[in-house]
């Protein structure tokens, strides 16, 4: 069995956390060691999400953990929430993705844009894991530019009729409920985008697993088709208005991803360091060669910076002062550094680095999805470019 | 059902230990502390018993420095109702001194059960639980791996060399927990938040004079490097010879 993970904390960042925040981190950390890591390889190789872990995750309170207790959630602050994402992604990005989608992309919009009745109907069941959700924004022809979407919602007698297709939808085939974003007005009118709560057993709704993924294999990614899906009036999220509504969900999820990337990087660094100390070549541990030391030092430096970055972002978010652009910077920086670290860790491990028995290559492959989803690295560059120059390079 | 669980804060069993400058204690810098792993079984058992009885109270008691509060809170997060920290600058190595301070706290508490881990992972004493039982004049069953309670009686199982011993006892009683008594729960995140609001009473430990002290600590010697005696089947005779004559294991 792998030794217990003790964290990567060169700057005593732990001392900047409250006792409760540390307790949350340690609880999830231990759960990942005990329950997730022993099964993740098999699931990854078979291309299956470890659905059997959902009740345990729910019991711990991992879903929508920063939403209020009155809806059955844990009511944590954003730093504690971030630490959950960090620890989950140290296990696997697919499992962290599951929690991100459930909490930040489905529970969050129901909480932020839903009616009190919708909140009461869905949030407790989602916190308890009884209902799994998915978030349908991306379409086959509209990825980085979701405002161009062609899925429509038309008012009809007593409700709405939805038509369209969504692609790359995490949890799509597993979900009991989907948040679907669709245009209620003209196709060139992004301000008519609204969110709908769609039970996945509604006639006309179908989901199909996206085959052939070489990344995020322990995660369900599906295509959704909506063909004359008839919904009641109460399916509409009344508070959702225009593209900024789904984008604000993405800001929530990206915030968690910025933390998650730190976890994946920590897992890779920890593994690489252990391996380097124990693998003997040319008569001494490879950790004793300058090239490998440099690799490890670069990893540690990047992790330390990233760690401080997300912590301050979390503190700002708890004060209600984090801007979407600040979240973009953290997602962009941290996922990129995690990709680099995973690749370097894999290389340090030599041939063993390509095996599922070690985590580096799994993280490396996973992080390629994380690099692309929730706004590609490039899109965050453009968002930040616009922010600092005042000149938009897109749209 | 009113249950007391006595817990100890110990260095994580996976930390690398360094000896402090005085040569008789460990250097605590950078050491992660955890609840004594055996105590976790005692905590879980207490919580299950309380819930099965449909009510009551689980009180968690620790003796030691202020940092023990964090350990107490981790148990409150698992579901215990309140905590007591018997404050002492350090945890004495004299098990009887610790037992006396705990017994003084427990004496008038009206507990139906007092639970301990069977030993502390840092000092291997196995002593405090039975000593407390003795001081309180209560029946004591150590290292239990199974427990049934009914009415004012209990039946516990102990795994002993080559078999299982079944012990019946009257309540109140003192029990110490063996690994495997149950599966300790993870504190739910809501529990962690709720623990903030649960009371921890802090008072000085009634420690008498320490009559046993640790005079020195040392680490086990480094293992000697291995030796390769040859390769393939040809090496077997030499290996067998060395296992006989040098290692003396054959
Ligand atoms: C595993 C996985 C899970 C996902 N889960 C979900 C989900 O649950 N829900 C959901 O709605 N979506 C989900 N997505 C979709 C994801 O958000 C999109 O893939 C992402 O937004 C990018 O869109 P695209 O793939 O269409 O790439 P494109 O937008 O086609 O981009 C292709 C390339 O062009 C670049 N590019 C695009 N526009 C510009 C520009 N203006 N200037 C410079 N370069 C540009 C991009 O950076 C990229 O390198 C998921 C994706 C993956 C891989």
XYZ file of C-alpha atoms and ligand atoms in Angstrom:
698
model
C 0.000 0.000 0.000
C 1.174 3.496 -0.776
C 2.289 5.524 2.221
C -0.161 8.046 3.556
C -0.023 11.435 1.869
C 1.160 14.148 4.196
C 0.738 17.138 1.956
C 3.216 19.437 0.301
C 3.714 22.541 2.398
C 7.124 24.152 2.135
C 5.947 27.565 3.342
C 3.790 26.425 6.239
C 0.696 27.513 4.361
C -1.172 25.241 6.744
C -0.657 27.838 9.462
C -2.718 30.280 7.388
C -5.688 27.934 7.635
C -8.149 27.749 10.494
C -8.426 24.609 12.563
C -11.686 23.703 10.806
C -10.157 24.240 7.380
C -7.294 21.929 8.279
C -9.725 19.370 9.674
C -11.740 19.431 6.426
C -8.573 19.002 4.376
C -7.292 16.142 6.501
C -10.606 14.318 6.468
C -10.876 14.394 2.687
C -7.184 13.570 2.362
C -7.602 10.462 4.433
C -10.723 9.424 2.584
C -8.856 9.736 -0.718
C -6.032 7.559 0.598
C -8.364 4.966 2.088
C -11.170 4.736 -0.411
C -10.383 6.419 -3.711
C -6.762 5.599 -4.481
C -7.143 1.842 -3.981
C -9.806 1.654 -6.727
C -8.980 4.472 -9.113
C -6.615 2.591 -11.435
C -9.091 -0.114 -12.199
C -11.796 2.421 -12.933
C -9.474 4.487 -15.051
C -8.405 1.503 -17.115
C -11.984 0.361 -17.563
C -13.142 3.880 -18.349
C -15.757 3.977 -15.606
C -16.563 6.545 -12.963
C -16.449 5.006 -9.441
C -20.147 5.537 -8.823
C -20.048 3.370 -5.701
C -18.127 6.134 -3.915
C -20.910 8.699 -4.315
C -22.788 7.770 -1.107
C -19.565 8.060 0.899
C -18.754 11.406 -0.651
C -22.266 12.569 0.161
C -22.005 11.373 3.729
C -18.803 13.324 4.171
C -20.671 16.345 2.837
C -18.547 16.979 -0.242
C -21.352 18.051 -2.590
C -22.124 21.751 -2.700
C -20.100 22.060 0.487
C -20.031 25.861 0.330
C -23.820 26.156 0.066
C -25.971 26.787 3.146
C -26.863 24.169 5.719
C -30.594 24.837 5.390
C -30.479 22.945 2.090
C -28.599 20.003 3.550
C -25.161 21.301 2.562
C -22.121 21.691 4.790
C -22.087 25.508 4.795
C -18.293 25.747 4.528
C -16.351 28.802 3.478
C -14.690 28.930 0.085
C -11.230 28.067 1.365
C -12.480 24.845 2.946
C -14.373 24.131 -0.278
C -11.165 24.693 -2.244
C -9.257 22.331 0.010
C -11.846 19.639 -0.708
C -11.233 20.082 -4.426
C -7.475 19.998 -3.892
C -7.622 16.728 -2.020
C -10.104 15.100 -4.402
C -7.975 15.960 -7.404
C -4.892 14.606 -5.686
C -6.860 11.395 -6.089
C -8.177 11.876 -9.609
C -9.349 14.768 -11.747
C -12.380 12.745 -12.835
C -13.640 12.402 -9.290
C -12.970 16.068 -8.605
C -14.839 16.865 -11.834
C -17.817 14.926 -10.574
C -17.886 16.975 -7.378
C -17.340 20.233 -9.290
C -20.224 19.560 -11.628
C -22.559 18.423 -8.882
C -21.750 21.367 -6.615
C -20.606 24.307 -8.704
C -22.444 23.674 -11.971
C -25.753 22.204 -10.855
C -26.375 22.953 -7.187
C -24.910 26.440 -7.452
C -27.194 27.646 -10.280
C -30.229 26.133 -8.580
C -29.247 28.027 -5.460
C -28.325 31.244 -7.272
C -31.024 31.394 -9.949
C -33.683 28.995 -8.705
C -36.919 29.694 -6.866
C -37.176 28.752 -3.213
C -39.284 25.789 -4.264
C -36.675 24.596 -6.746
C -33.980 24.889 -4.096
C -36.000 22.901 -1.608
C -36.854 20.263 -4.188
C -33.369 19.653 -5.526
C -30.591 20.786 -3.225
C -31.059 18.378 -0.296
C -31.341 15.430 -2.690
C -28.206 16.502 -4.492
C -26.257 17.056 -1.277
C -27.192 13.540 -0.210
C -26.104 12.100 -3.552
C -29.583 10.755 -4.258
C -29.756 12.928 -7.357
C -26.747 13.369 -9.623
C -26.687 16.379 -11.922
C -25.038 17.526 -15.124
C -24.549 20.894 -16.790
C -25.193 21.310 -20.495
C -23.690 24.416 -22.034
C -21.192 23.296 -24.691
C -22.539 22.230 -28.090
C -20.902 20.408 -30.977
C -20.307 23.690 -32.807
C -20.016 26.048 -29.852
C -17.228 25.397 -27.367
C -15.186 28.460 -26.474
C -18.019 30.554 -27.811
C -21.086 29.273 -25.954
C -22.974 32.488 -26.720
C -23.431 31.162 -30.242
C -25.422 28.140 -29.061
C -28.337 26.925 -31.133
C -30.262 24.960 -28.522
C -33.640 26.620 -28.142
C -36.376 26.828 -25.554
C -39.748 27.894 -26.878
C -42.751 28.785 -24.802
C -45.679 26.504 -25.420
C -49.018 25.873 -23.785
C -48.302 25.481 -20.072
C -44.520 25.432 -20.327
C -41.463 25.058 -22.525
C -40.215 22.912 -25.380
C -36.465 22.372 -25.725
C -34.586 21.312 -28.851
C -30.877 20.970 -29.469
C -27.750 19.011 -28.648
C -25.058 19.338 -26.027
C -21.627 17.804 -26.115
C -18.838 16.900 -23.678
C -21.232 16.796 -20.758
C -19.689 15.493 -17.565
C -22.043 13.096 -15.685
C -24.371 13.251 -18.712
C -25.351 9.565 -18.743
C -25.392 9.202 -14.963
C -27.420 12.276 -14.131
C -31.022 12.341 -12.982
C -31.239 16.029 -13.645
C -29.614 18.315 -16.208
C -29.227 22.069 -16.170
C -29.677 22.935 -19.828
C -28.846 26.348 -21.227
C -30.918 27.391 -24.201
C -31.974 30.460 -26.117
C -35.501 31.652 -25.529
C -35.222 34.302 -28.248
C -33.493 34.753 -31.582
C -30.381 32.683 -32.304
C -28.237 35.812 -32.501
C -29.472 37.018 -29.141
C -27.159 35.688 -26.377
C -29.047 37.738 -23.821
C -31.994 35.372 -24.286
C -30.044 32.436 -22.829
C -31.770 30.925 -19.812
C -31.270 27.899 -17.655
C -33.722 24.986 -17.349
C -33.973 22.170 -14.867
C -34.541 19.076 -16.969
C -35.205 15.679 -15.363
C -33.308 13.266 -17.583
C -36.221 10.853 -17.815
C -38.297 13.449 -19.660
C -39.368 12.060 -23.073
C -37.156 13.385 -25.855
C -34.050 13.632 -23.654
C -31.278 11.157 -24.404
C -27.654 10.794 -23.415
C -24.887 8.844 -25.073
C -21.488 8.079 -23.615
C -18.630 9.677 -25.518
C -16.383 6.784 -26.444
C -12.667 6.710 -26.965
C -11.460 9.173 -24.353
C -7.778 8.956 -23.491
C -8.163 11.495 -20.681
C -10.452 11.749 -17.673
C -11.332 8.114 -18.176
C -12.768 7.682 -14.705
C -15.450 10.214 -15.551
C -18.685 10.021 -17.511
C -18.596 12.384 -20.493
C -21.668 12.278 -22.696
C -23.517 13.810 -25.580
C -27.036 14.985 -24.887
C -29.822 15.224 -27.413
C -33.001 17.170 -26.716
C -35.801 16.459 -29.111
C -39.063 18.249 -28.349
C -38.448 17.930 -24.632
C -41.636 19.236 -23.011
C -41.279 20.855 -19.624
C -43.570 22.674 -17.232
C -43.280 26.381 -16.536
C -41.463 25.609 -13.319
C -38.509 24.127 -15.234
C -37.119 27.597 -15.881
C -34.537 28.957 -13.448
C -36.277 32.284 -12.898
C -33.147 34.194 -11.904
C -31.080 33.183 -14.958
C -30.625 35.945 -17.508
C -28.306 35.848 -20.477
C -24.895 34.321 -20.996
C -23.582 35.781 -17.780
C -25.624 33.265 -15.774
C -23.875 30.110 -17.030
C -20.589 32.009 -16.990
C -21.034 32.760 -13.315
C -21.435 29.007 -12.700
C -18.200 28.464 -14.563
C -16.502 30.996 -12.304
C -17.524 28.866 -9.330
C -16.270 25.672 -10.915
C -13.040 27.257 -12.166
C -12.321 28.457 -8.688
C -12.445 24.844 -7.483
C -10.380 23.690 -10.450
C -7.602 26.121 -9.553
C -7.411 24.372 -6.179
C -7.819 20.930 -7.691
C -4.845 21.442 -9.980
C -2.688 22.072 -6.918
C -3.789 18.701 -5.571
C -2.937 16.856 -8.787
C 0.465 18.554 -8.828
C 1.073 17.643 -5.195
C 0.263 14.018 -5.896
C 2.741 13.975 -8.798
C 5.475 15.722 -6.833
C 5.051 13.459 -3.840
C 5.264 10.380 -6.009
C 8.271 11.697 -7.942
C 10.158 12.617 -4.789
C 9.610 9.219 -3.211
C 10.601 7.482 -6.391
C 13.712 9.590 -6.870
C 14.948 8.793 -3.398
C 14.489 5.097 -3.802
C 15.430 4.423 -7.433
C 19.134 3.655 -7.648
C 20.958 4.165 -10.950
C 24.707 4.516 -11.498
C 25.170 3.478 -7.897
C 23.094 6.129 -6.174
C 19.501 7.281 -5.855
C 18.500 9.342 -8.874
C 17.496 12.038 -6.354
C 21.234 12.570 -5.964
C 21.665 13.795 -9.541
C 21.448 17.510 -10.174
C 19.061 17.172 -13.117
C 16.484 15.328 -11.029
C 16.960 17.723 -8.147
C 16.214 20.590 -10.467
C 13.066 18.846 -11.641
C 11.907 18.394 -8.082
C 12.820 21.937 -7.062
C 10.874 23.385 -9.990
C 7.880 21.306 -8.996
C 8.029 22.391 -5.385
C 8.447 26.060 -6.333
C 5.456 26.023 -8.653
C 3.275 24.186 -6.166
C 4.181 26.614 -3.400
C 3.308 29.631 -5.542
C 0.076 28.065 -6.747
C -0.898 27.168 -3.222
C -0.532 30.731 -1.988
C -2.359 32.012 -5.041
C -5.494 29.961 -4.453
C -5.481 30.633 -0.751
C -5.535 34.384 -1.257
C -8.145 33.960 -4.008
C -10.258 31.982 -1.545
C -9.931 34.639 1.120
C -11.006 37.270 -1.434
C -13.924 35.105 -2.466
C -15.006 34.726 1.141
C -15.010 38.523 1.395
C -17.060 38.713 -1.803
C -14.184 40.412 -3.591
C -12.861 37.815 -6.045
C -13.358 38.896 -9.655
C -13.937 36.415 -12.499
C -10.638 37.607 -13.990
C -8.790 36.724 -10.809
C -10.359 33.293 -11.013
C -9.239 33.062 -14.661
C -5.658 33.823 -13.667
C -5.679 31.100 -11.027
C -7.261 28.482 -13.298
C -4.882 29.330 -16.106
C -1.753 29.393 -13.995
C -2.454 26.417 -11.797
C -3.693 23.997 -14.421
C -0.762 24.866 -16.634
C 1.749 24.307 -13.844
C 0.039 21.041 -12.913
C 0.310 19.833 -16.526
C 4.032 20.625 -16.496
C 4.591 18.939 -13.164
C 2.693 15.822 -14.181
C 4.793 15.559 -17.323
C 8.069 16.078 -15.475
C 7.056 13.590 -12.802
C 6.229 11.041 -15.440
C 9.612 11.533 -17.045
C 11.428 11.297 -13.741
C 9.801 7.915 -13.177
C 11.312 6.512 -16.350
C 9.506 3.500 -17.774
C 7.513 3.048 -14.583
C 6.080 6.463 -15.284
C 3.922 5.102 -18.084
C 2.229 2.551 -15.844
C -1.181 2.924 -14.248
C 0.396 1.678 -11.047
C 1.906 5.129 -10.664
C -0.280 8.200 -10.841
C 1.787 10.609 -12.944
C 0.608 9.537 -16.377
C -3.008 9.333 -15.277
C -2.786 12.851 -13.888
C -0.953 13.991 -17.000
C -3.661 12.650 -19.278
C -6.435 13.948 -17.030
C -5.022 17.424 -16.818
C -5.207 17.774 -20.590
C -8.993 17.828 -20.224
C -8.776 20.228 -17.333
C -6.584 22.471 -19.486
C -9.347 22.575 -22.087
C -12.584 22.595 -20.144
C -13.983 25.432 -18.096
C -12.446 27.865 -20.559
C -9.354 26.750 -22.409
C -5.983 28.076 -21.323
C -6.071 30.321 -24.386
C -9.462 31.758 -23.555
C -8.287 32.694 -20.081
C -5.290 34.393 -21.661
C -7.678 36.447 -23.770
C -9.927 37.227 -20.813
C -6.938 38.493 -18.859
C -5.526 40.283 -21.890
C -8.746 42.182 -22.234
C -8.833 42.899 -18.520
C -5.407 44.515 -18.410
C -5.384 46.277 -21.784
C -9.010 47.164 -22.022
C -9.027 45.816 -25.577
C -10.971 42.655 -26.314
C -9.209 40.201 -28.623
C -12.308 38.100 -29.108
C -15.991 38.732 -29.692
C -26.182 6.091 28.331
C -23.398 8.321 29.585
C -20.008 7.390 28.224
C -16.564 8.865 28.776
C -13.802 8.321 26.236
C -10.270 9.150 27.282
C -8.049 10.053 24.365
C -4.401 10.898 23.894
C -2.731 13.120 21.359
C 0.245 11.279 19.885
C 2.708 11.859 17.033
C 1.452 10.489 13.734
C 2.643 6.915 13.541
C 4.072 7.669 10.105
C 6.138 10.713 11.090
C 9.870 10.413 11.176
C 10.883 10.943 14.786
C 13.861 13.048 15.835
C 15.149 13.088 19.403
C 15.153 16.494 21.084
C 18.240 18.141 22.583
C 17.519 16.805 26.082
C 17.899 13.254 24.770
C 14.747 12.166 26.571
C 11.907 13.560 24.492
C 11.083 13.934 20.840
C 11.607 17.078 18.812
C 8.085 18.209 18.005
C 8.931 20.673 15.247
C 7.177 19.696 12.064
C 5.660 16.623 13.693
C 2.039 15.994 12.888
C -0.068 14.915 15.832
C -3.106 12.694 15.653
C -5.486 10.996 18.007
C -4.005 7.752 19.275
C -5.280 5.238 16.686
C -6.593 2.806 19.326
C -8.605 5.622 20.890
C -10.465 6.052 17.612
C -12.028 2.632 18.113
C -13.057 3.651 21.613
C -14.641 6.836 20.234
C -16.526 5.002 17.507
C -17.813 2.440 19.997
C -18.997 5.189 22.335
C -20.850 6.965 19.521
C -22.517 3.766 18.360
C -23.553 2.848 21.899
C -25.020 6.263 22.554
C -26.961 6.223 19.310
C -28.181 2.678 19.851
C -29.348 3.578 23.348
C -31.324 6.371 21.694
C -29.648 9.080 23.730
C -27.180 10.016 26.388
C -23.884 11.737 26.198
C -20.376 11.034 24.983
C -17.779 13.071 26.849
C -14.248 13.095 25.528
C -11.450 13.663 27.996
C -7.808 14.357 27.246
C -4.892 15.200 29.462
C -2.018 17.315 28.214
C -1.069 20.684 26.754
C -3.401 23.134 25.029
C -2.902 21.528 21.650
C -5.030 18.663 22.950
C -8.028 20.846 22.243
C -7.578 20.238 18.532
C -7.600 16.486 19.121
C -10.686 16.816 21.301
C -12.372 18.834 18.588
C -11.635 16.156 16.019
C -13.638 13.776 18.201
C -16.407 16.322 18.670
C -16.474 16.482 14.856
C -17.057 12.736 14.757
C -20.106 13.283 16.987
C -19.082 13.393 20.654
C -21.091 15.868 22.720
C -18.563 17.769 24.775
C -14.926 17.744 25.792
C -12.762 18.157 28.851
C -9.088 19.070 28.679
C -7.152 18.360 31.848
C -4.379 20.765 31.258
C -0.791 19.829 31.940
C 2.371 21.292 30.501
C 3.300 17.889 29.155
C 1.899 14.388 29.388
C 3.778 12.640 32.202
C 5.497 9.352 31.417
C 4.203 8.045 34.738
C 1.018 6.179 33.773
C -0.228 6.193 37.337
C 0.009 9.972 37.585
C -2.109 10.256 34.430
C -4.555 7.630 35.689
C -5.031 9.458 38.990
C -5.802 12.739 37.255
C -8.288 11.040 34.931
C -9.882 9.080 37.762
C -10.386 12.284 39.736
C -12.246 13.745 36.763
C -14.294 10.599 36.101
C -15.194 9.740 39.691
C -18.350 11.778 40.110
C -19.277 11.887 36.437
C -21.959 9.207 36.655
C -20.613 7.358 33.613
C -22.028 3.988 32.572
C -18.927 3.235 30.545
C -15.405 4.584 30.458
C -13.545 3.734 27.263
C -9.869 3.855 26.364
C -7.690 2.593 23.554
C -5.827 -0.508 24.669
C -2.548 1.405 24.575
C -1.040 4.627 23.341
C 0.883 4.327 20.114
C 3.669 6.569 21.402
C 4.529 4.918 24.729
C 3.061 1.412 24.521
C 2.163 1.515 28.228
C -1.159 -0.372 28.129
C -1.441 0.990 31.654
C -3.718 3.971 32.026
C -7.060 2.235 31.356
C -6.651 -0.602 33.885
C -5.163 1.782 36.438
C -8.176 4.086 36.175
C -10.463 1.070 36.658
C -8.509 0.115 39.739
C -8.644 3.626 41.162
C -12.396 3.821 40.568
C -12.918 0.279 41.768
C -14.688 -0.691 38.534
C -14.524 -3.905 36.530
C -12.094 -3.675 33.635
C -11.832 -5.598 30.385
C -8.825 -4.794 28.219
C -8.228 -5.071 24.496
C -11.811 -5.895 23.576
C -12.611 -6.799 19.987
C -16.382 -7.136 20.391
C -18.947 -5.733 22.765
C -22.580 -6.475 23.645
C -24.492 -4.527 26.244
C -27.810 -5.423 27.772
C -29.456 -4.081 30.867
C -26.804 -3.417 33.430
C -24.481 -6.036 31.986
C -21.941 -6.334 29.232
C -20.225 -9.133 27.376
C -16.917 -8.462 25.671
C -14.663 -10.613 23.562
C -10.898 -10.521 23.732
C -8.638 -12.120 21.204
C -6.024 -14.004 23.121
C -3.199 -16.240 21.948
C -4.835 -18.996 19.933
C -8.445 -18.226 20.808
C -11.194 -15.923 21.955
C -12.015 -15.134 25.549
C -15.565 -14.055 26.439
C -15.869 -11.880 29.524
C -19.050 -10.843 31.281
C -19.046 -7.773 33.481
C -21.374 -5.405 35.316
C -21.813 -1.742 34.414
C -20.363 0.732 35.073
C -17.104 -0.585 33.717
C -13.835 0.438 32.131
C -13.043 -1.050 28.726
C -10.018 -0.668 26.482
C -10.381 -1.079 22.732
C -8.408 -3.308 20.400
C -8.016 -2.616 16.690
C -10.954 -4.011 14.712
C -13.571 -3.407 17.402
C -15.392 -1.372 14.726
C -14.658 0.862 11.764
C -14.164 4.425 12.963
C -16.167 6.943 10.967
C -14.797 9.949 9.126
C -15.940 13.204 10.658
C -18.522 14.630 8.254
C -17.780 18.186 7.166
C -20.950 19.338 8.891
C -19.651 17.672 12.023
C -16.428 19.643 11.740
C -18.402 22.871 11.586
C -20.703 21.794 14.434
C -17.696 20.908 16.600
C -16.816 24.592 16.789
C -19.936 25.197 18.814
C -19.574 22.291 21.234
C -18.139 23.058 24.661
C -14.644 22.118 25.790
C -14.046 22.601 29.479
C -10.436 23.322 30.383
C -9.130 22.782 33.888
C -5.796 21.949 35.483
C -4.960 18.241 35.690
C -4.700 16.999 39.259
C -1.292 15.508 38.656
C 0.626 14.285 41.642
C 4.331 13.771 41.746
C 5.733 11.824 38.785
C 7.353 8.714 40.152
C 8.562 7.371 36.850
C 10.476 9.496 34.378
C 11.986 8.853 30.966
C 15.749 9.258 31.223
C 16.722 8.705 27.625
C 15.306 7.972 24.188
C 17.180 6.526 21.242
C 16.300 5.554 17.721
C 16.725 1.969 16.543
C 20.097 1.406 14.868
C 20.182 1.823 11.094
C 19.696 -1.398 9.250
C 22.881 -2.732 7.744
C 23.070 -2.716 3.969
C 22.079 -5.947 2.257
C 24.578 -8.190 0.562
C 24.222 -9.974 -2.770
C 25.774 -13.388 -2.524
C 25.468 -14.350 -6.163
C 22.870 -14.788 -8.897
C 20.626 -17.572 -10.091
C 20.493 -21.166 -8.785
C 24.263 -21.209 -8.261
C 23.878 -18.776 -5.390
C 21.487 -20.984 -3.424
C 24.026 -23.115 -1.523
C 25.937 -20.036 -0.375
C 22.693 -18.322 0.617
C 21.577 -21.338 2.640
C 25.002 -21.545 4.295
C 24.867 -17.886 5.324
C 21.283 -18.122 6.555
C 22.449 -21.019 8.745
C 25.755 -19.726 10.001
C 25.431 -15.950 9.981
C 21.777 -15.046 10.158
C 20.986 -18.220 12.107
C 17.425 -18.298 10.843
C 17.513 -21.822 9.423
C -13.649 15.878 -20.390
C -14.455 17.083 -20.685
C -15.566 17.379 -19.914
C -16.358 18.486 -20.186
N -17.475 18.721 -19.432
C -18.349 19.714 -19.811
C -19.588 19.883 -19.125
O -19.874 19.180 -18.142
N -20.456 20.820 -19.563
C -20.169 21.618 -20.637
O -21.001 22.439 -20.987
N -18.990 21.490 -21.298
C -18.080 20.555 -20.917
N -16.882 20.399 -21.597
C -16.636 21.216 -22.775
C -15.535 22.236 -22.646
O -15.923 23.286 -21.807
C -15.132 22.696 -24.032
O -14.450 21.610 -24.622
C -14.273 23.941 -24.032
O -15.040 25.060 -23.730
C -13.563 24.162 -25.349
O -14.436 24.054 -26.416
P -14.085 23.181 -27.718
O -13.646 21.867 -27.258
O -15.224 23.253 -28.611
O -12.821 23.899 -28.323
P -12.813 25.126 -29.353
O -13.580 26.247 -28.808
O -13.142 24.615 -30.698
O -11.287 25.507 -29.296
C -10.284 24.815 -30.058
C -8.955 25.560 -29.894
O -9.084 26.893 -30.377
C -8.747 27.833 -29.373
N -9.568 29.025 -29.522
C -10.931 29.125 -29.528
N -11.317 30.398 -29.679
C -10.173 31.145 -29.756
C -9.902 32.533 -29.912
N -10.883 33.441 -29.965
N -8.605 32.943 -29.965
C -7.597 32.029 -29.873
N -7.801 30.726 -29.758
C -9.073 30.279 -29.672
C -8.984 27.100 -28.073
O -8.191 27.641 -27.027
C -8.550 25.697 -28.447
O -7.148 25.580 -28.356
C -16.030 19.331 -21.280
C -14.886 19.049 -22.029
C -14.100 17.945 -21.739
C -12.888 17.677 -22.558
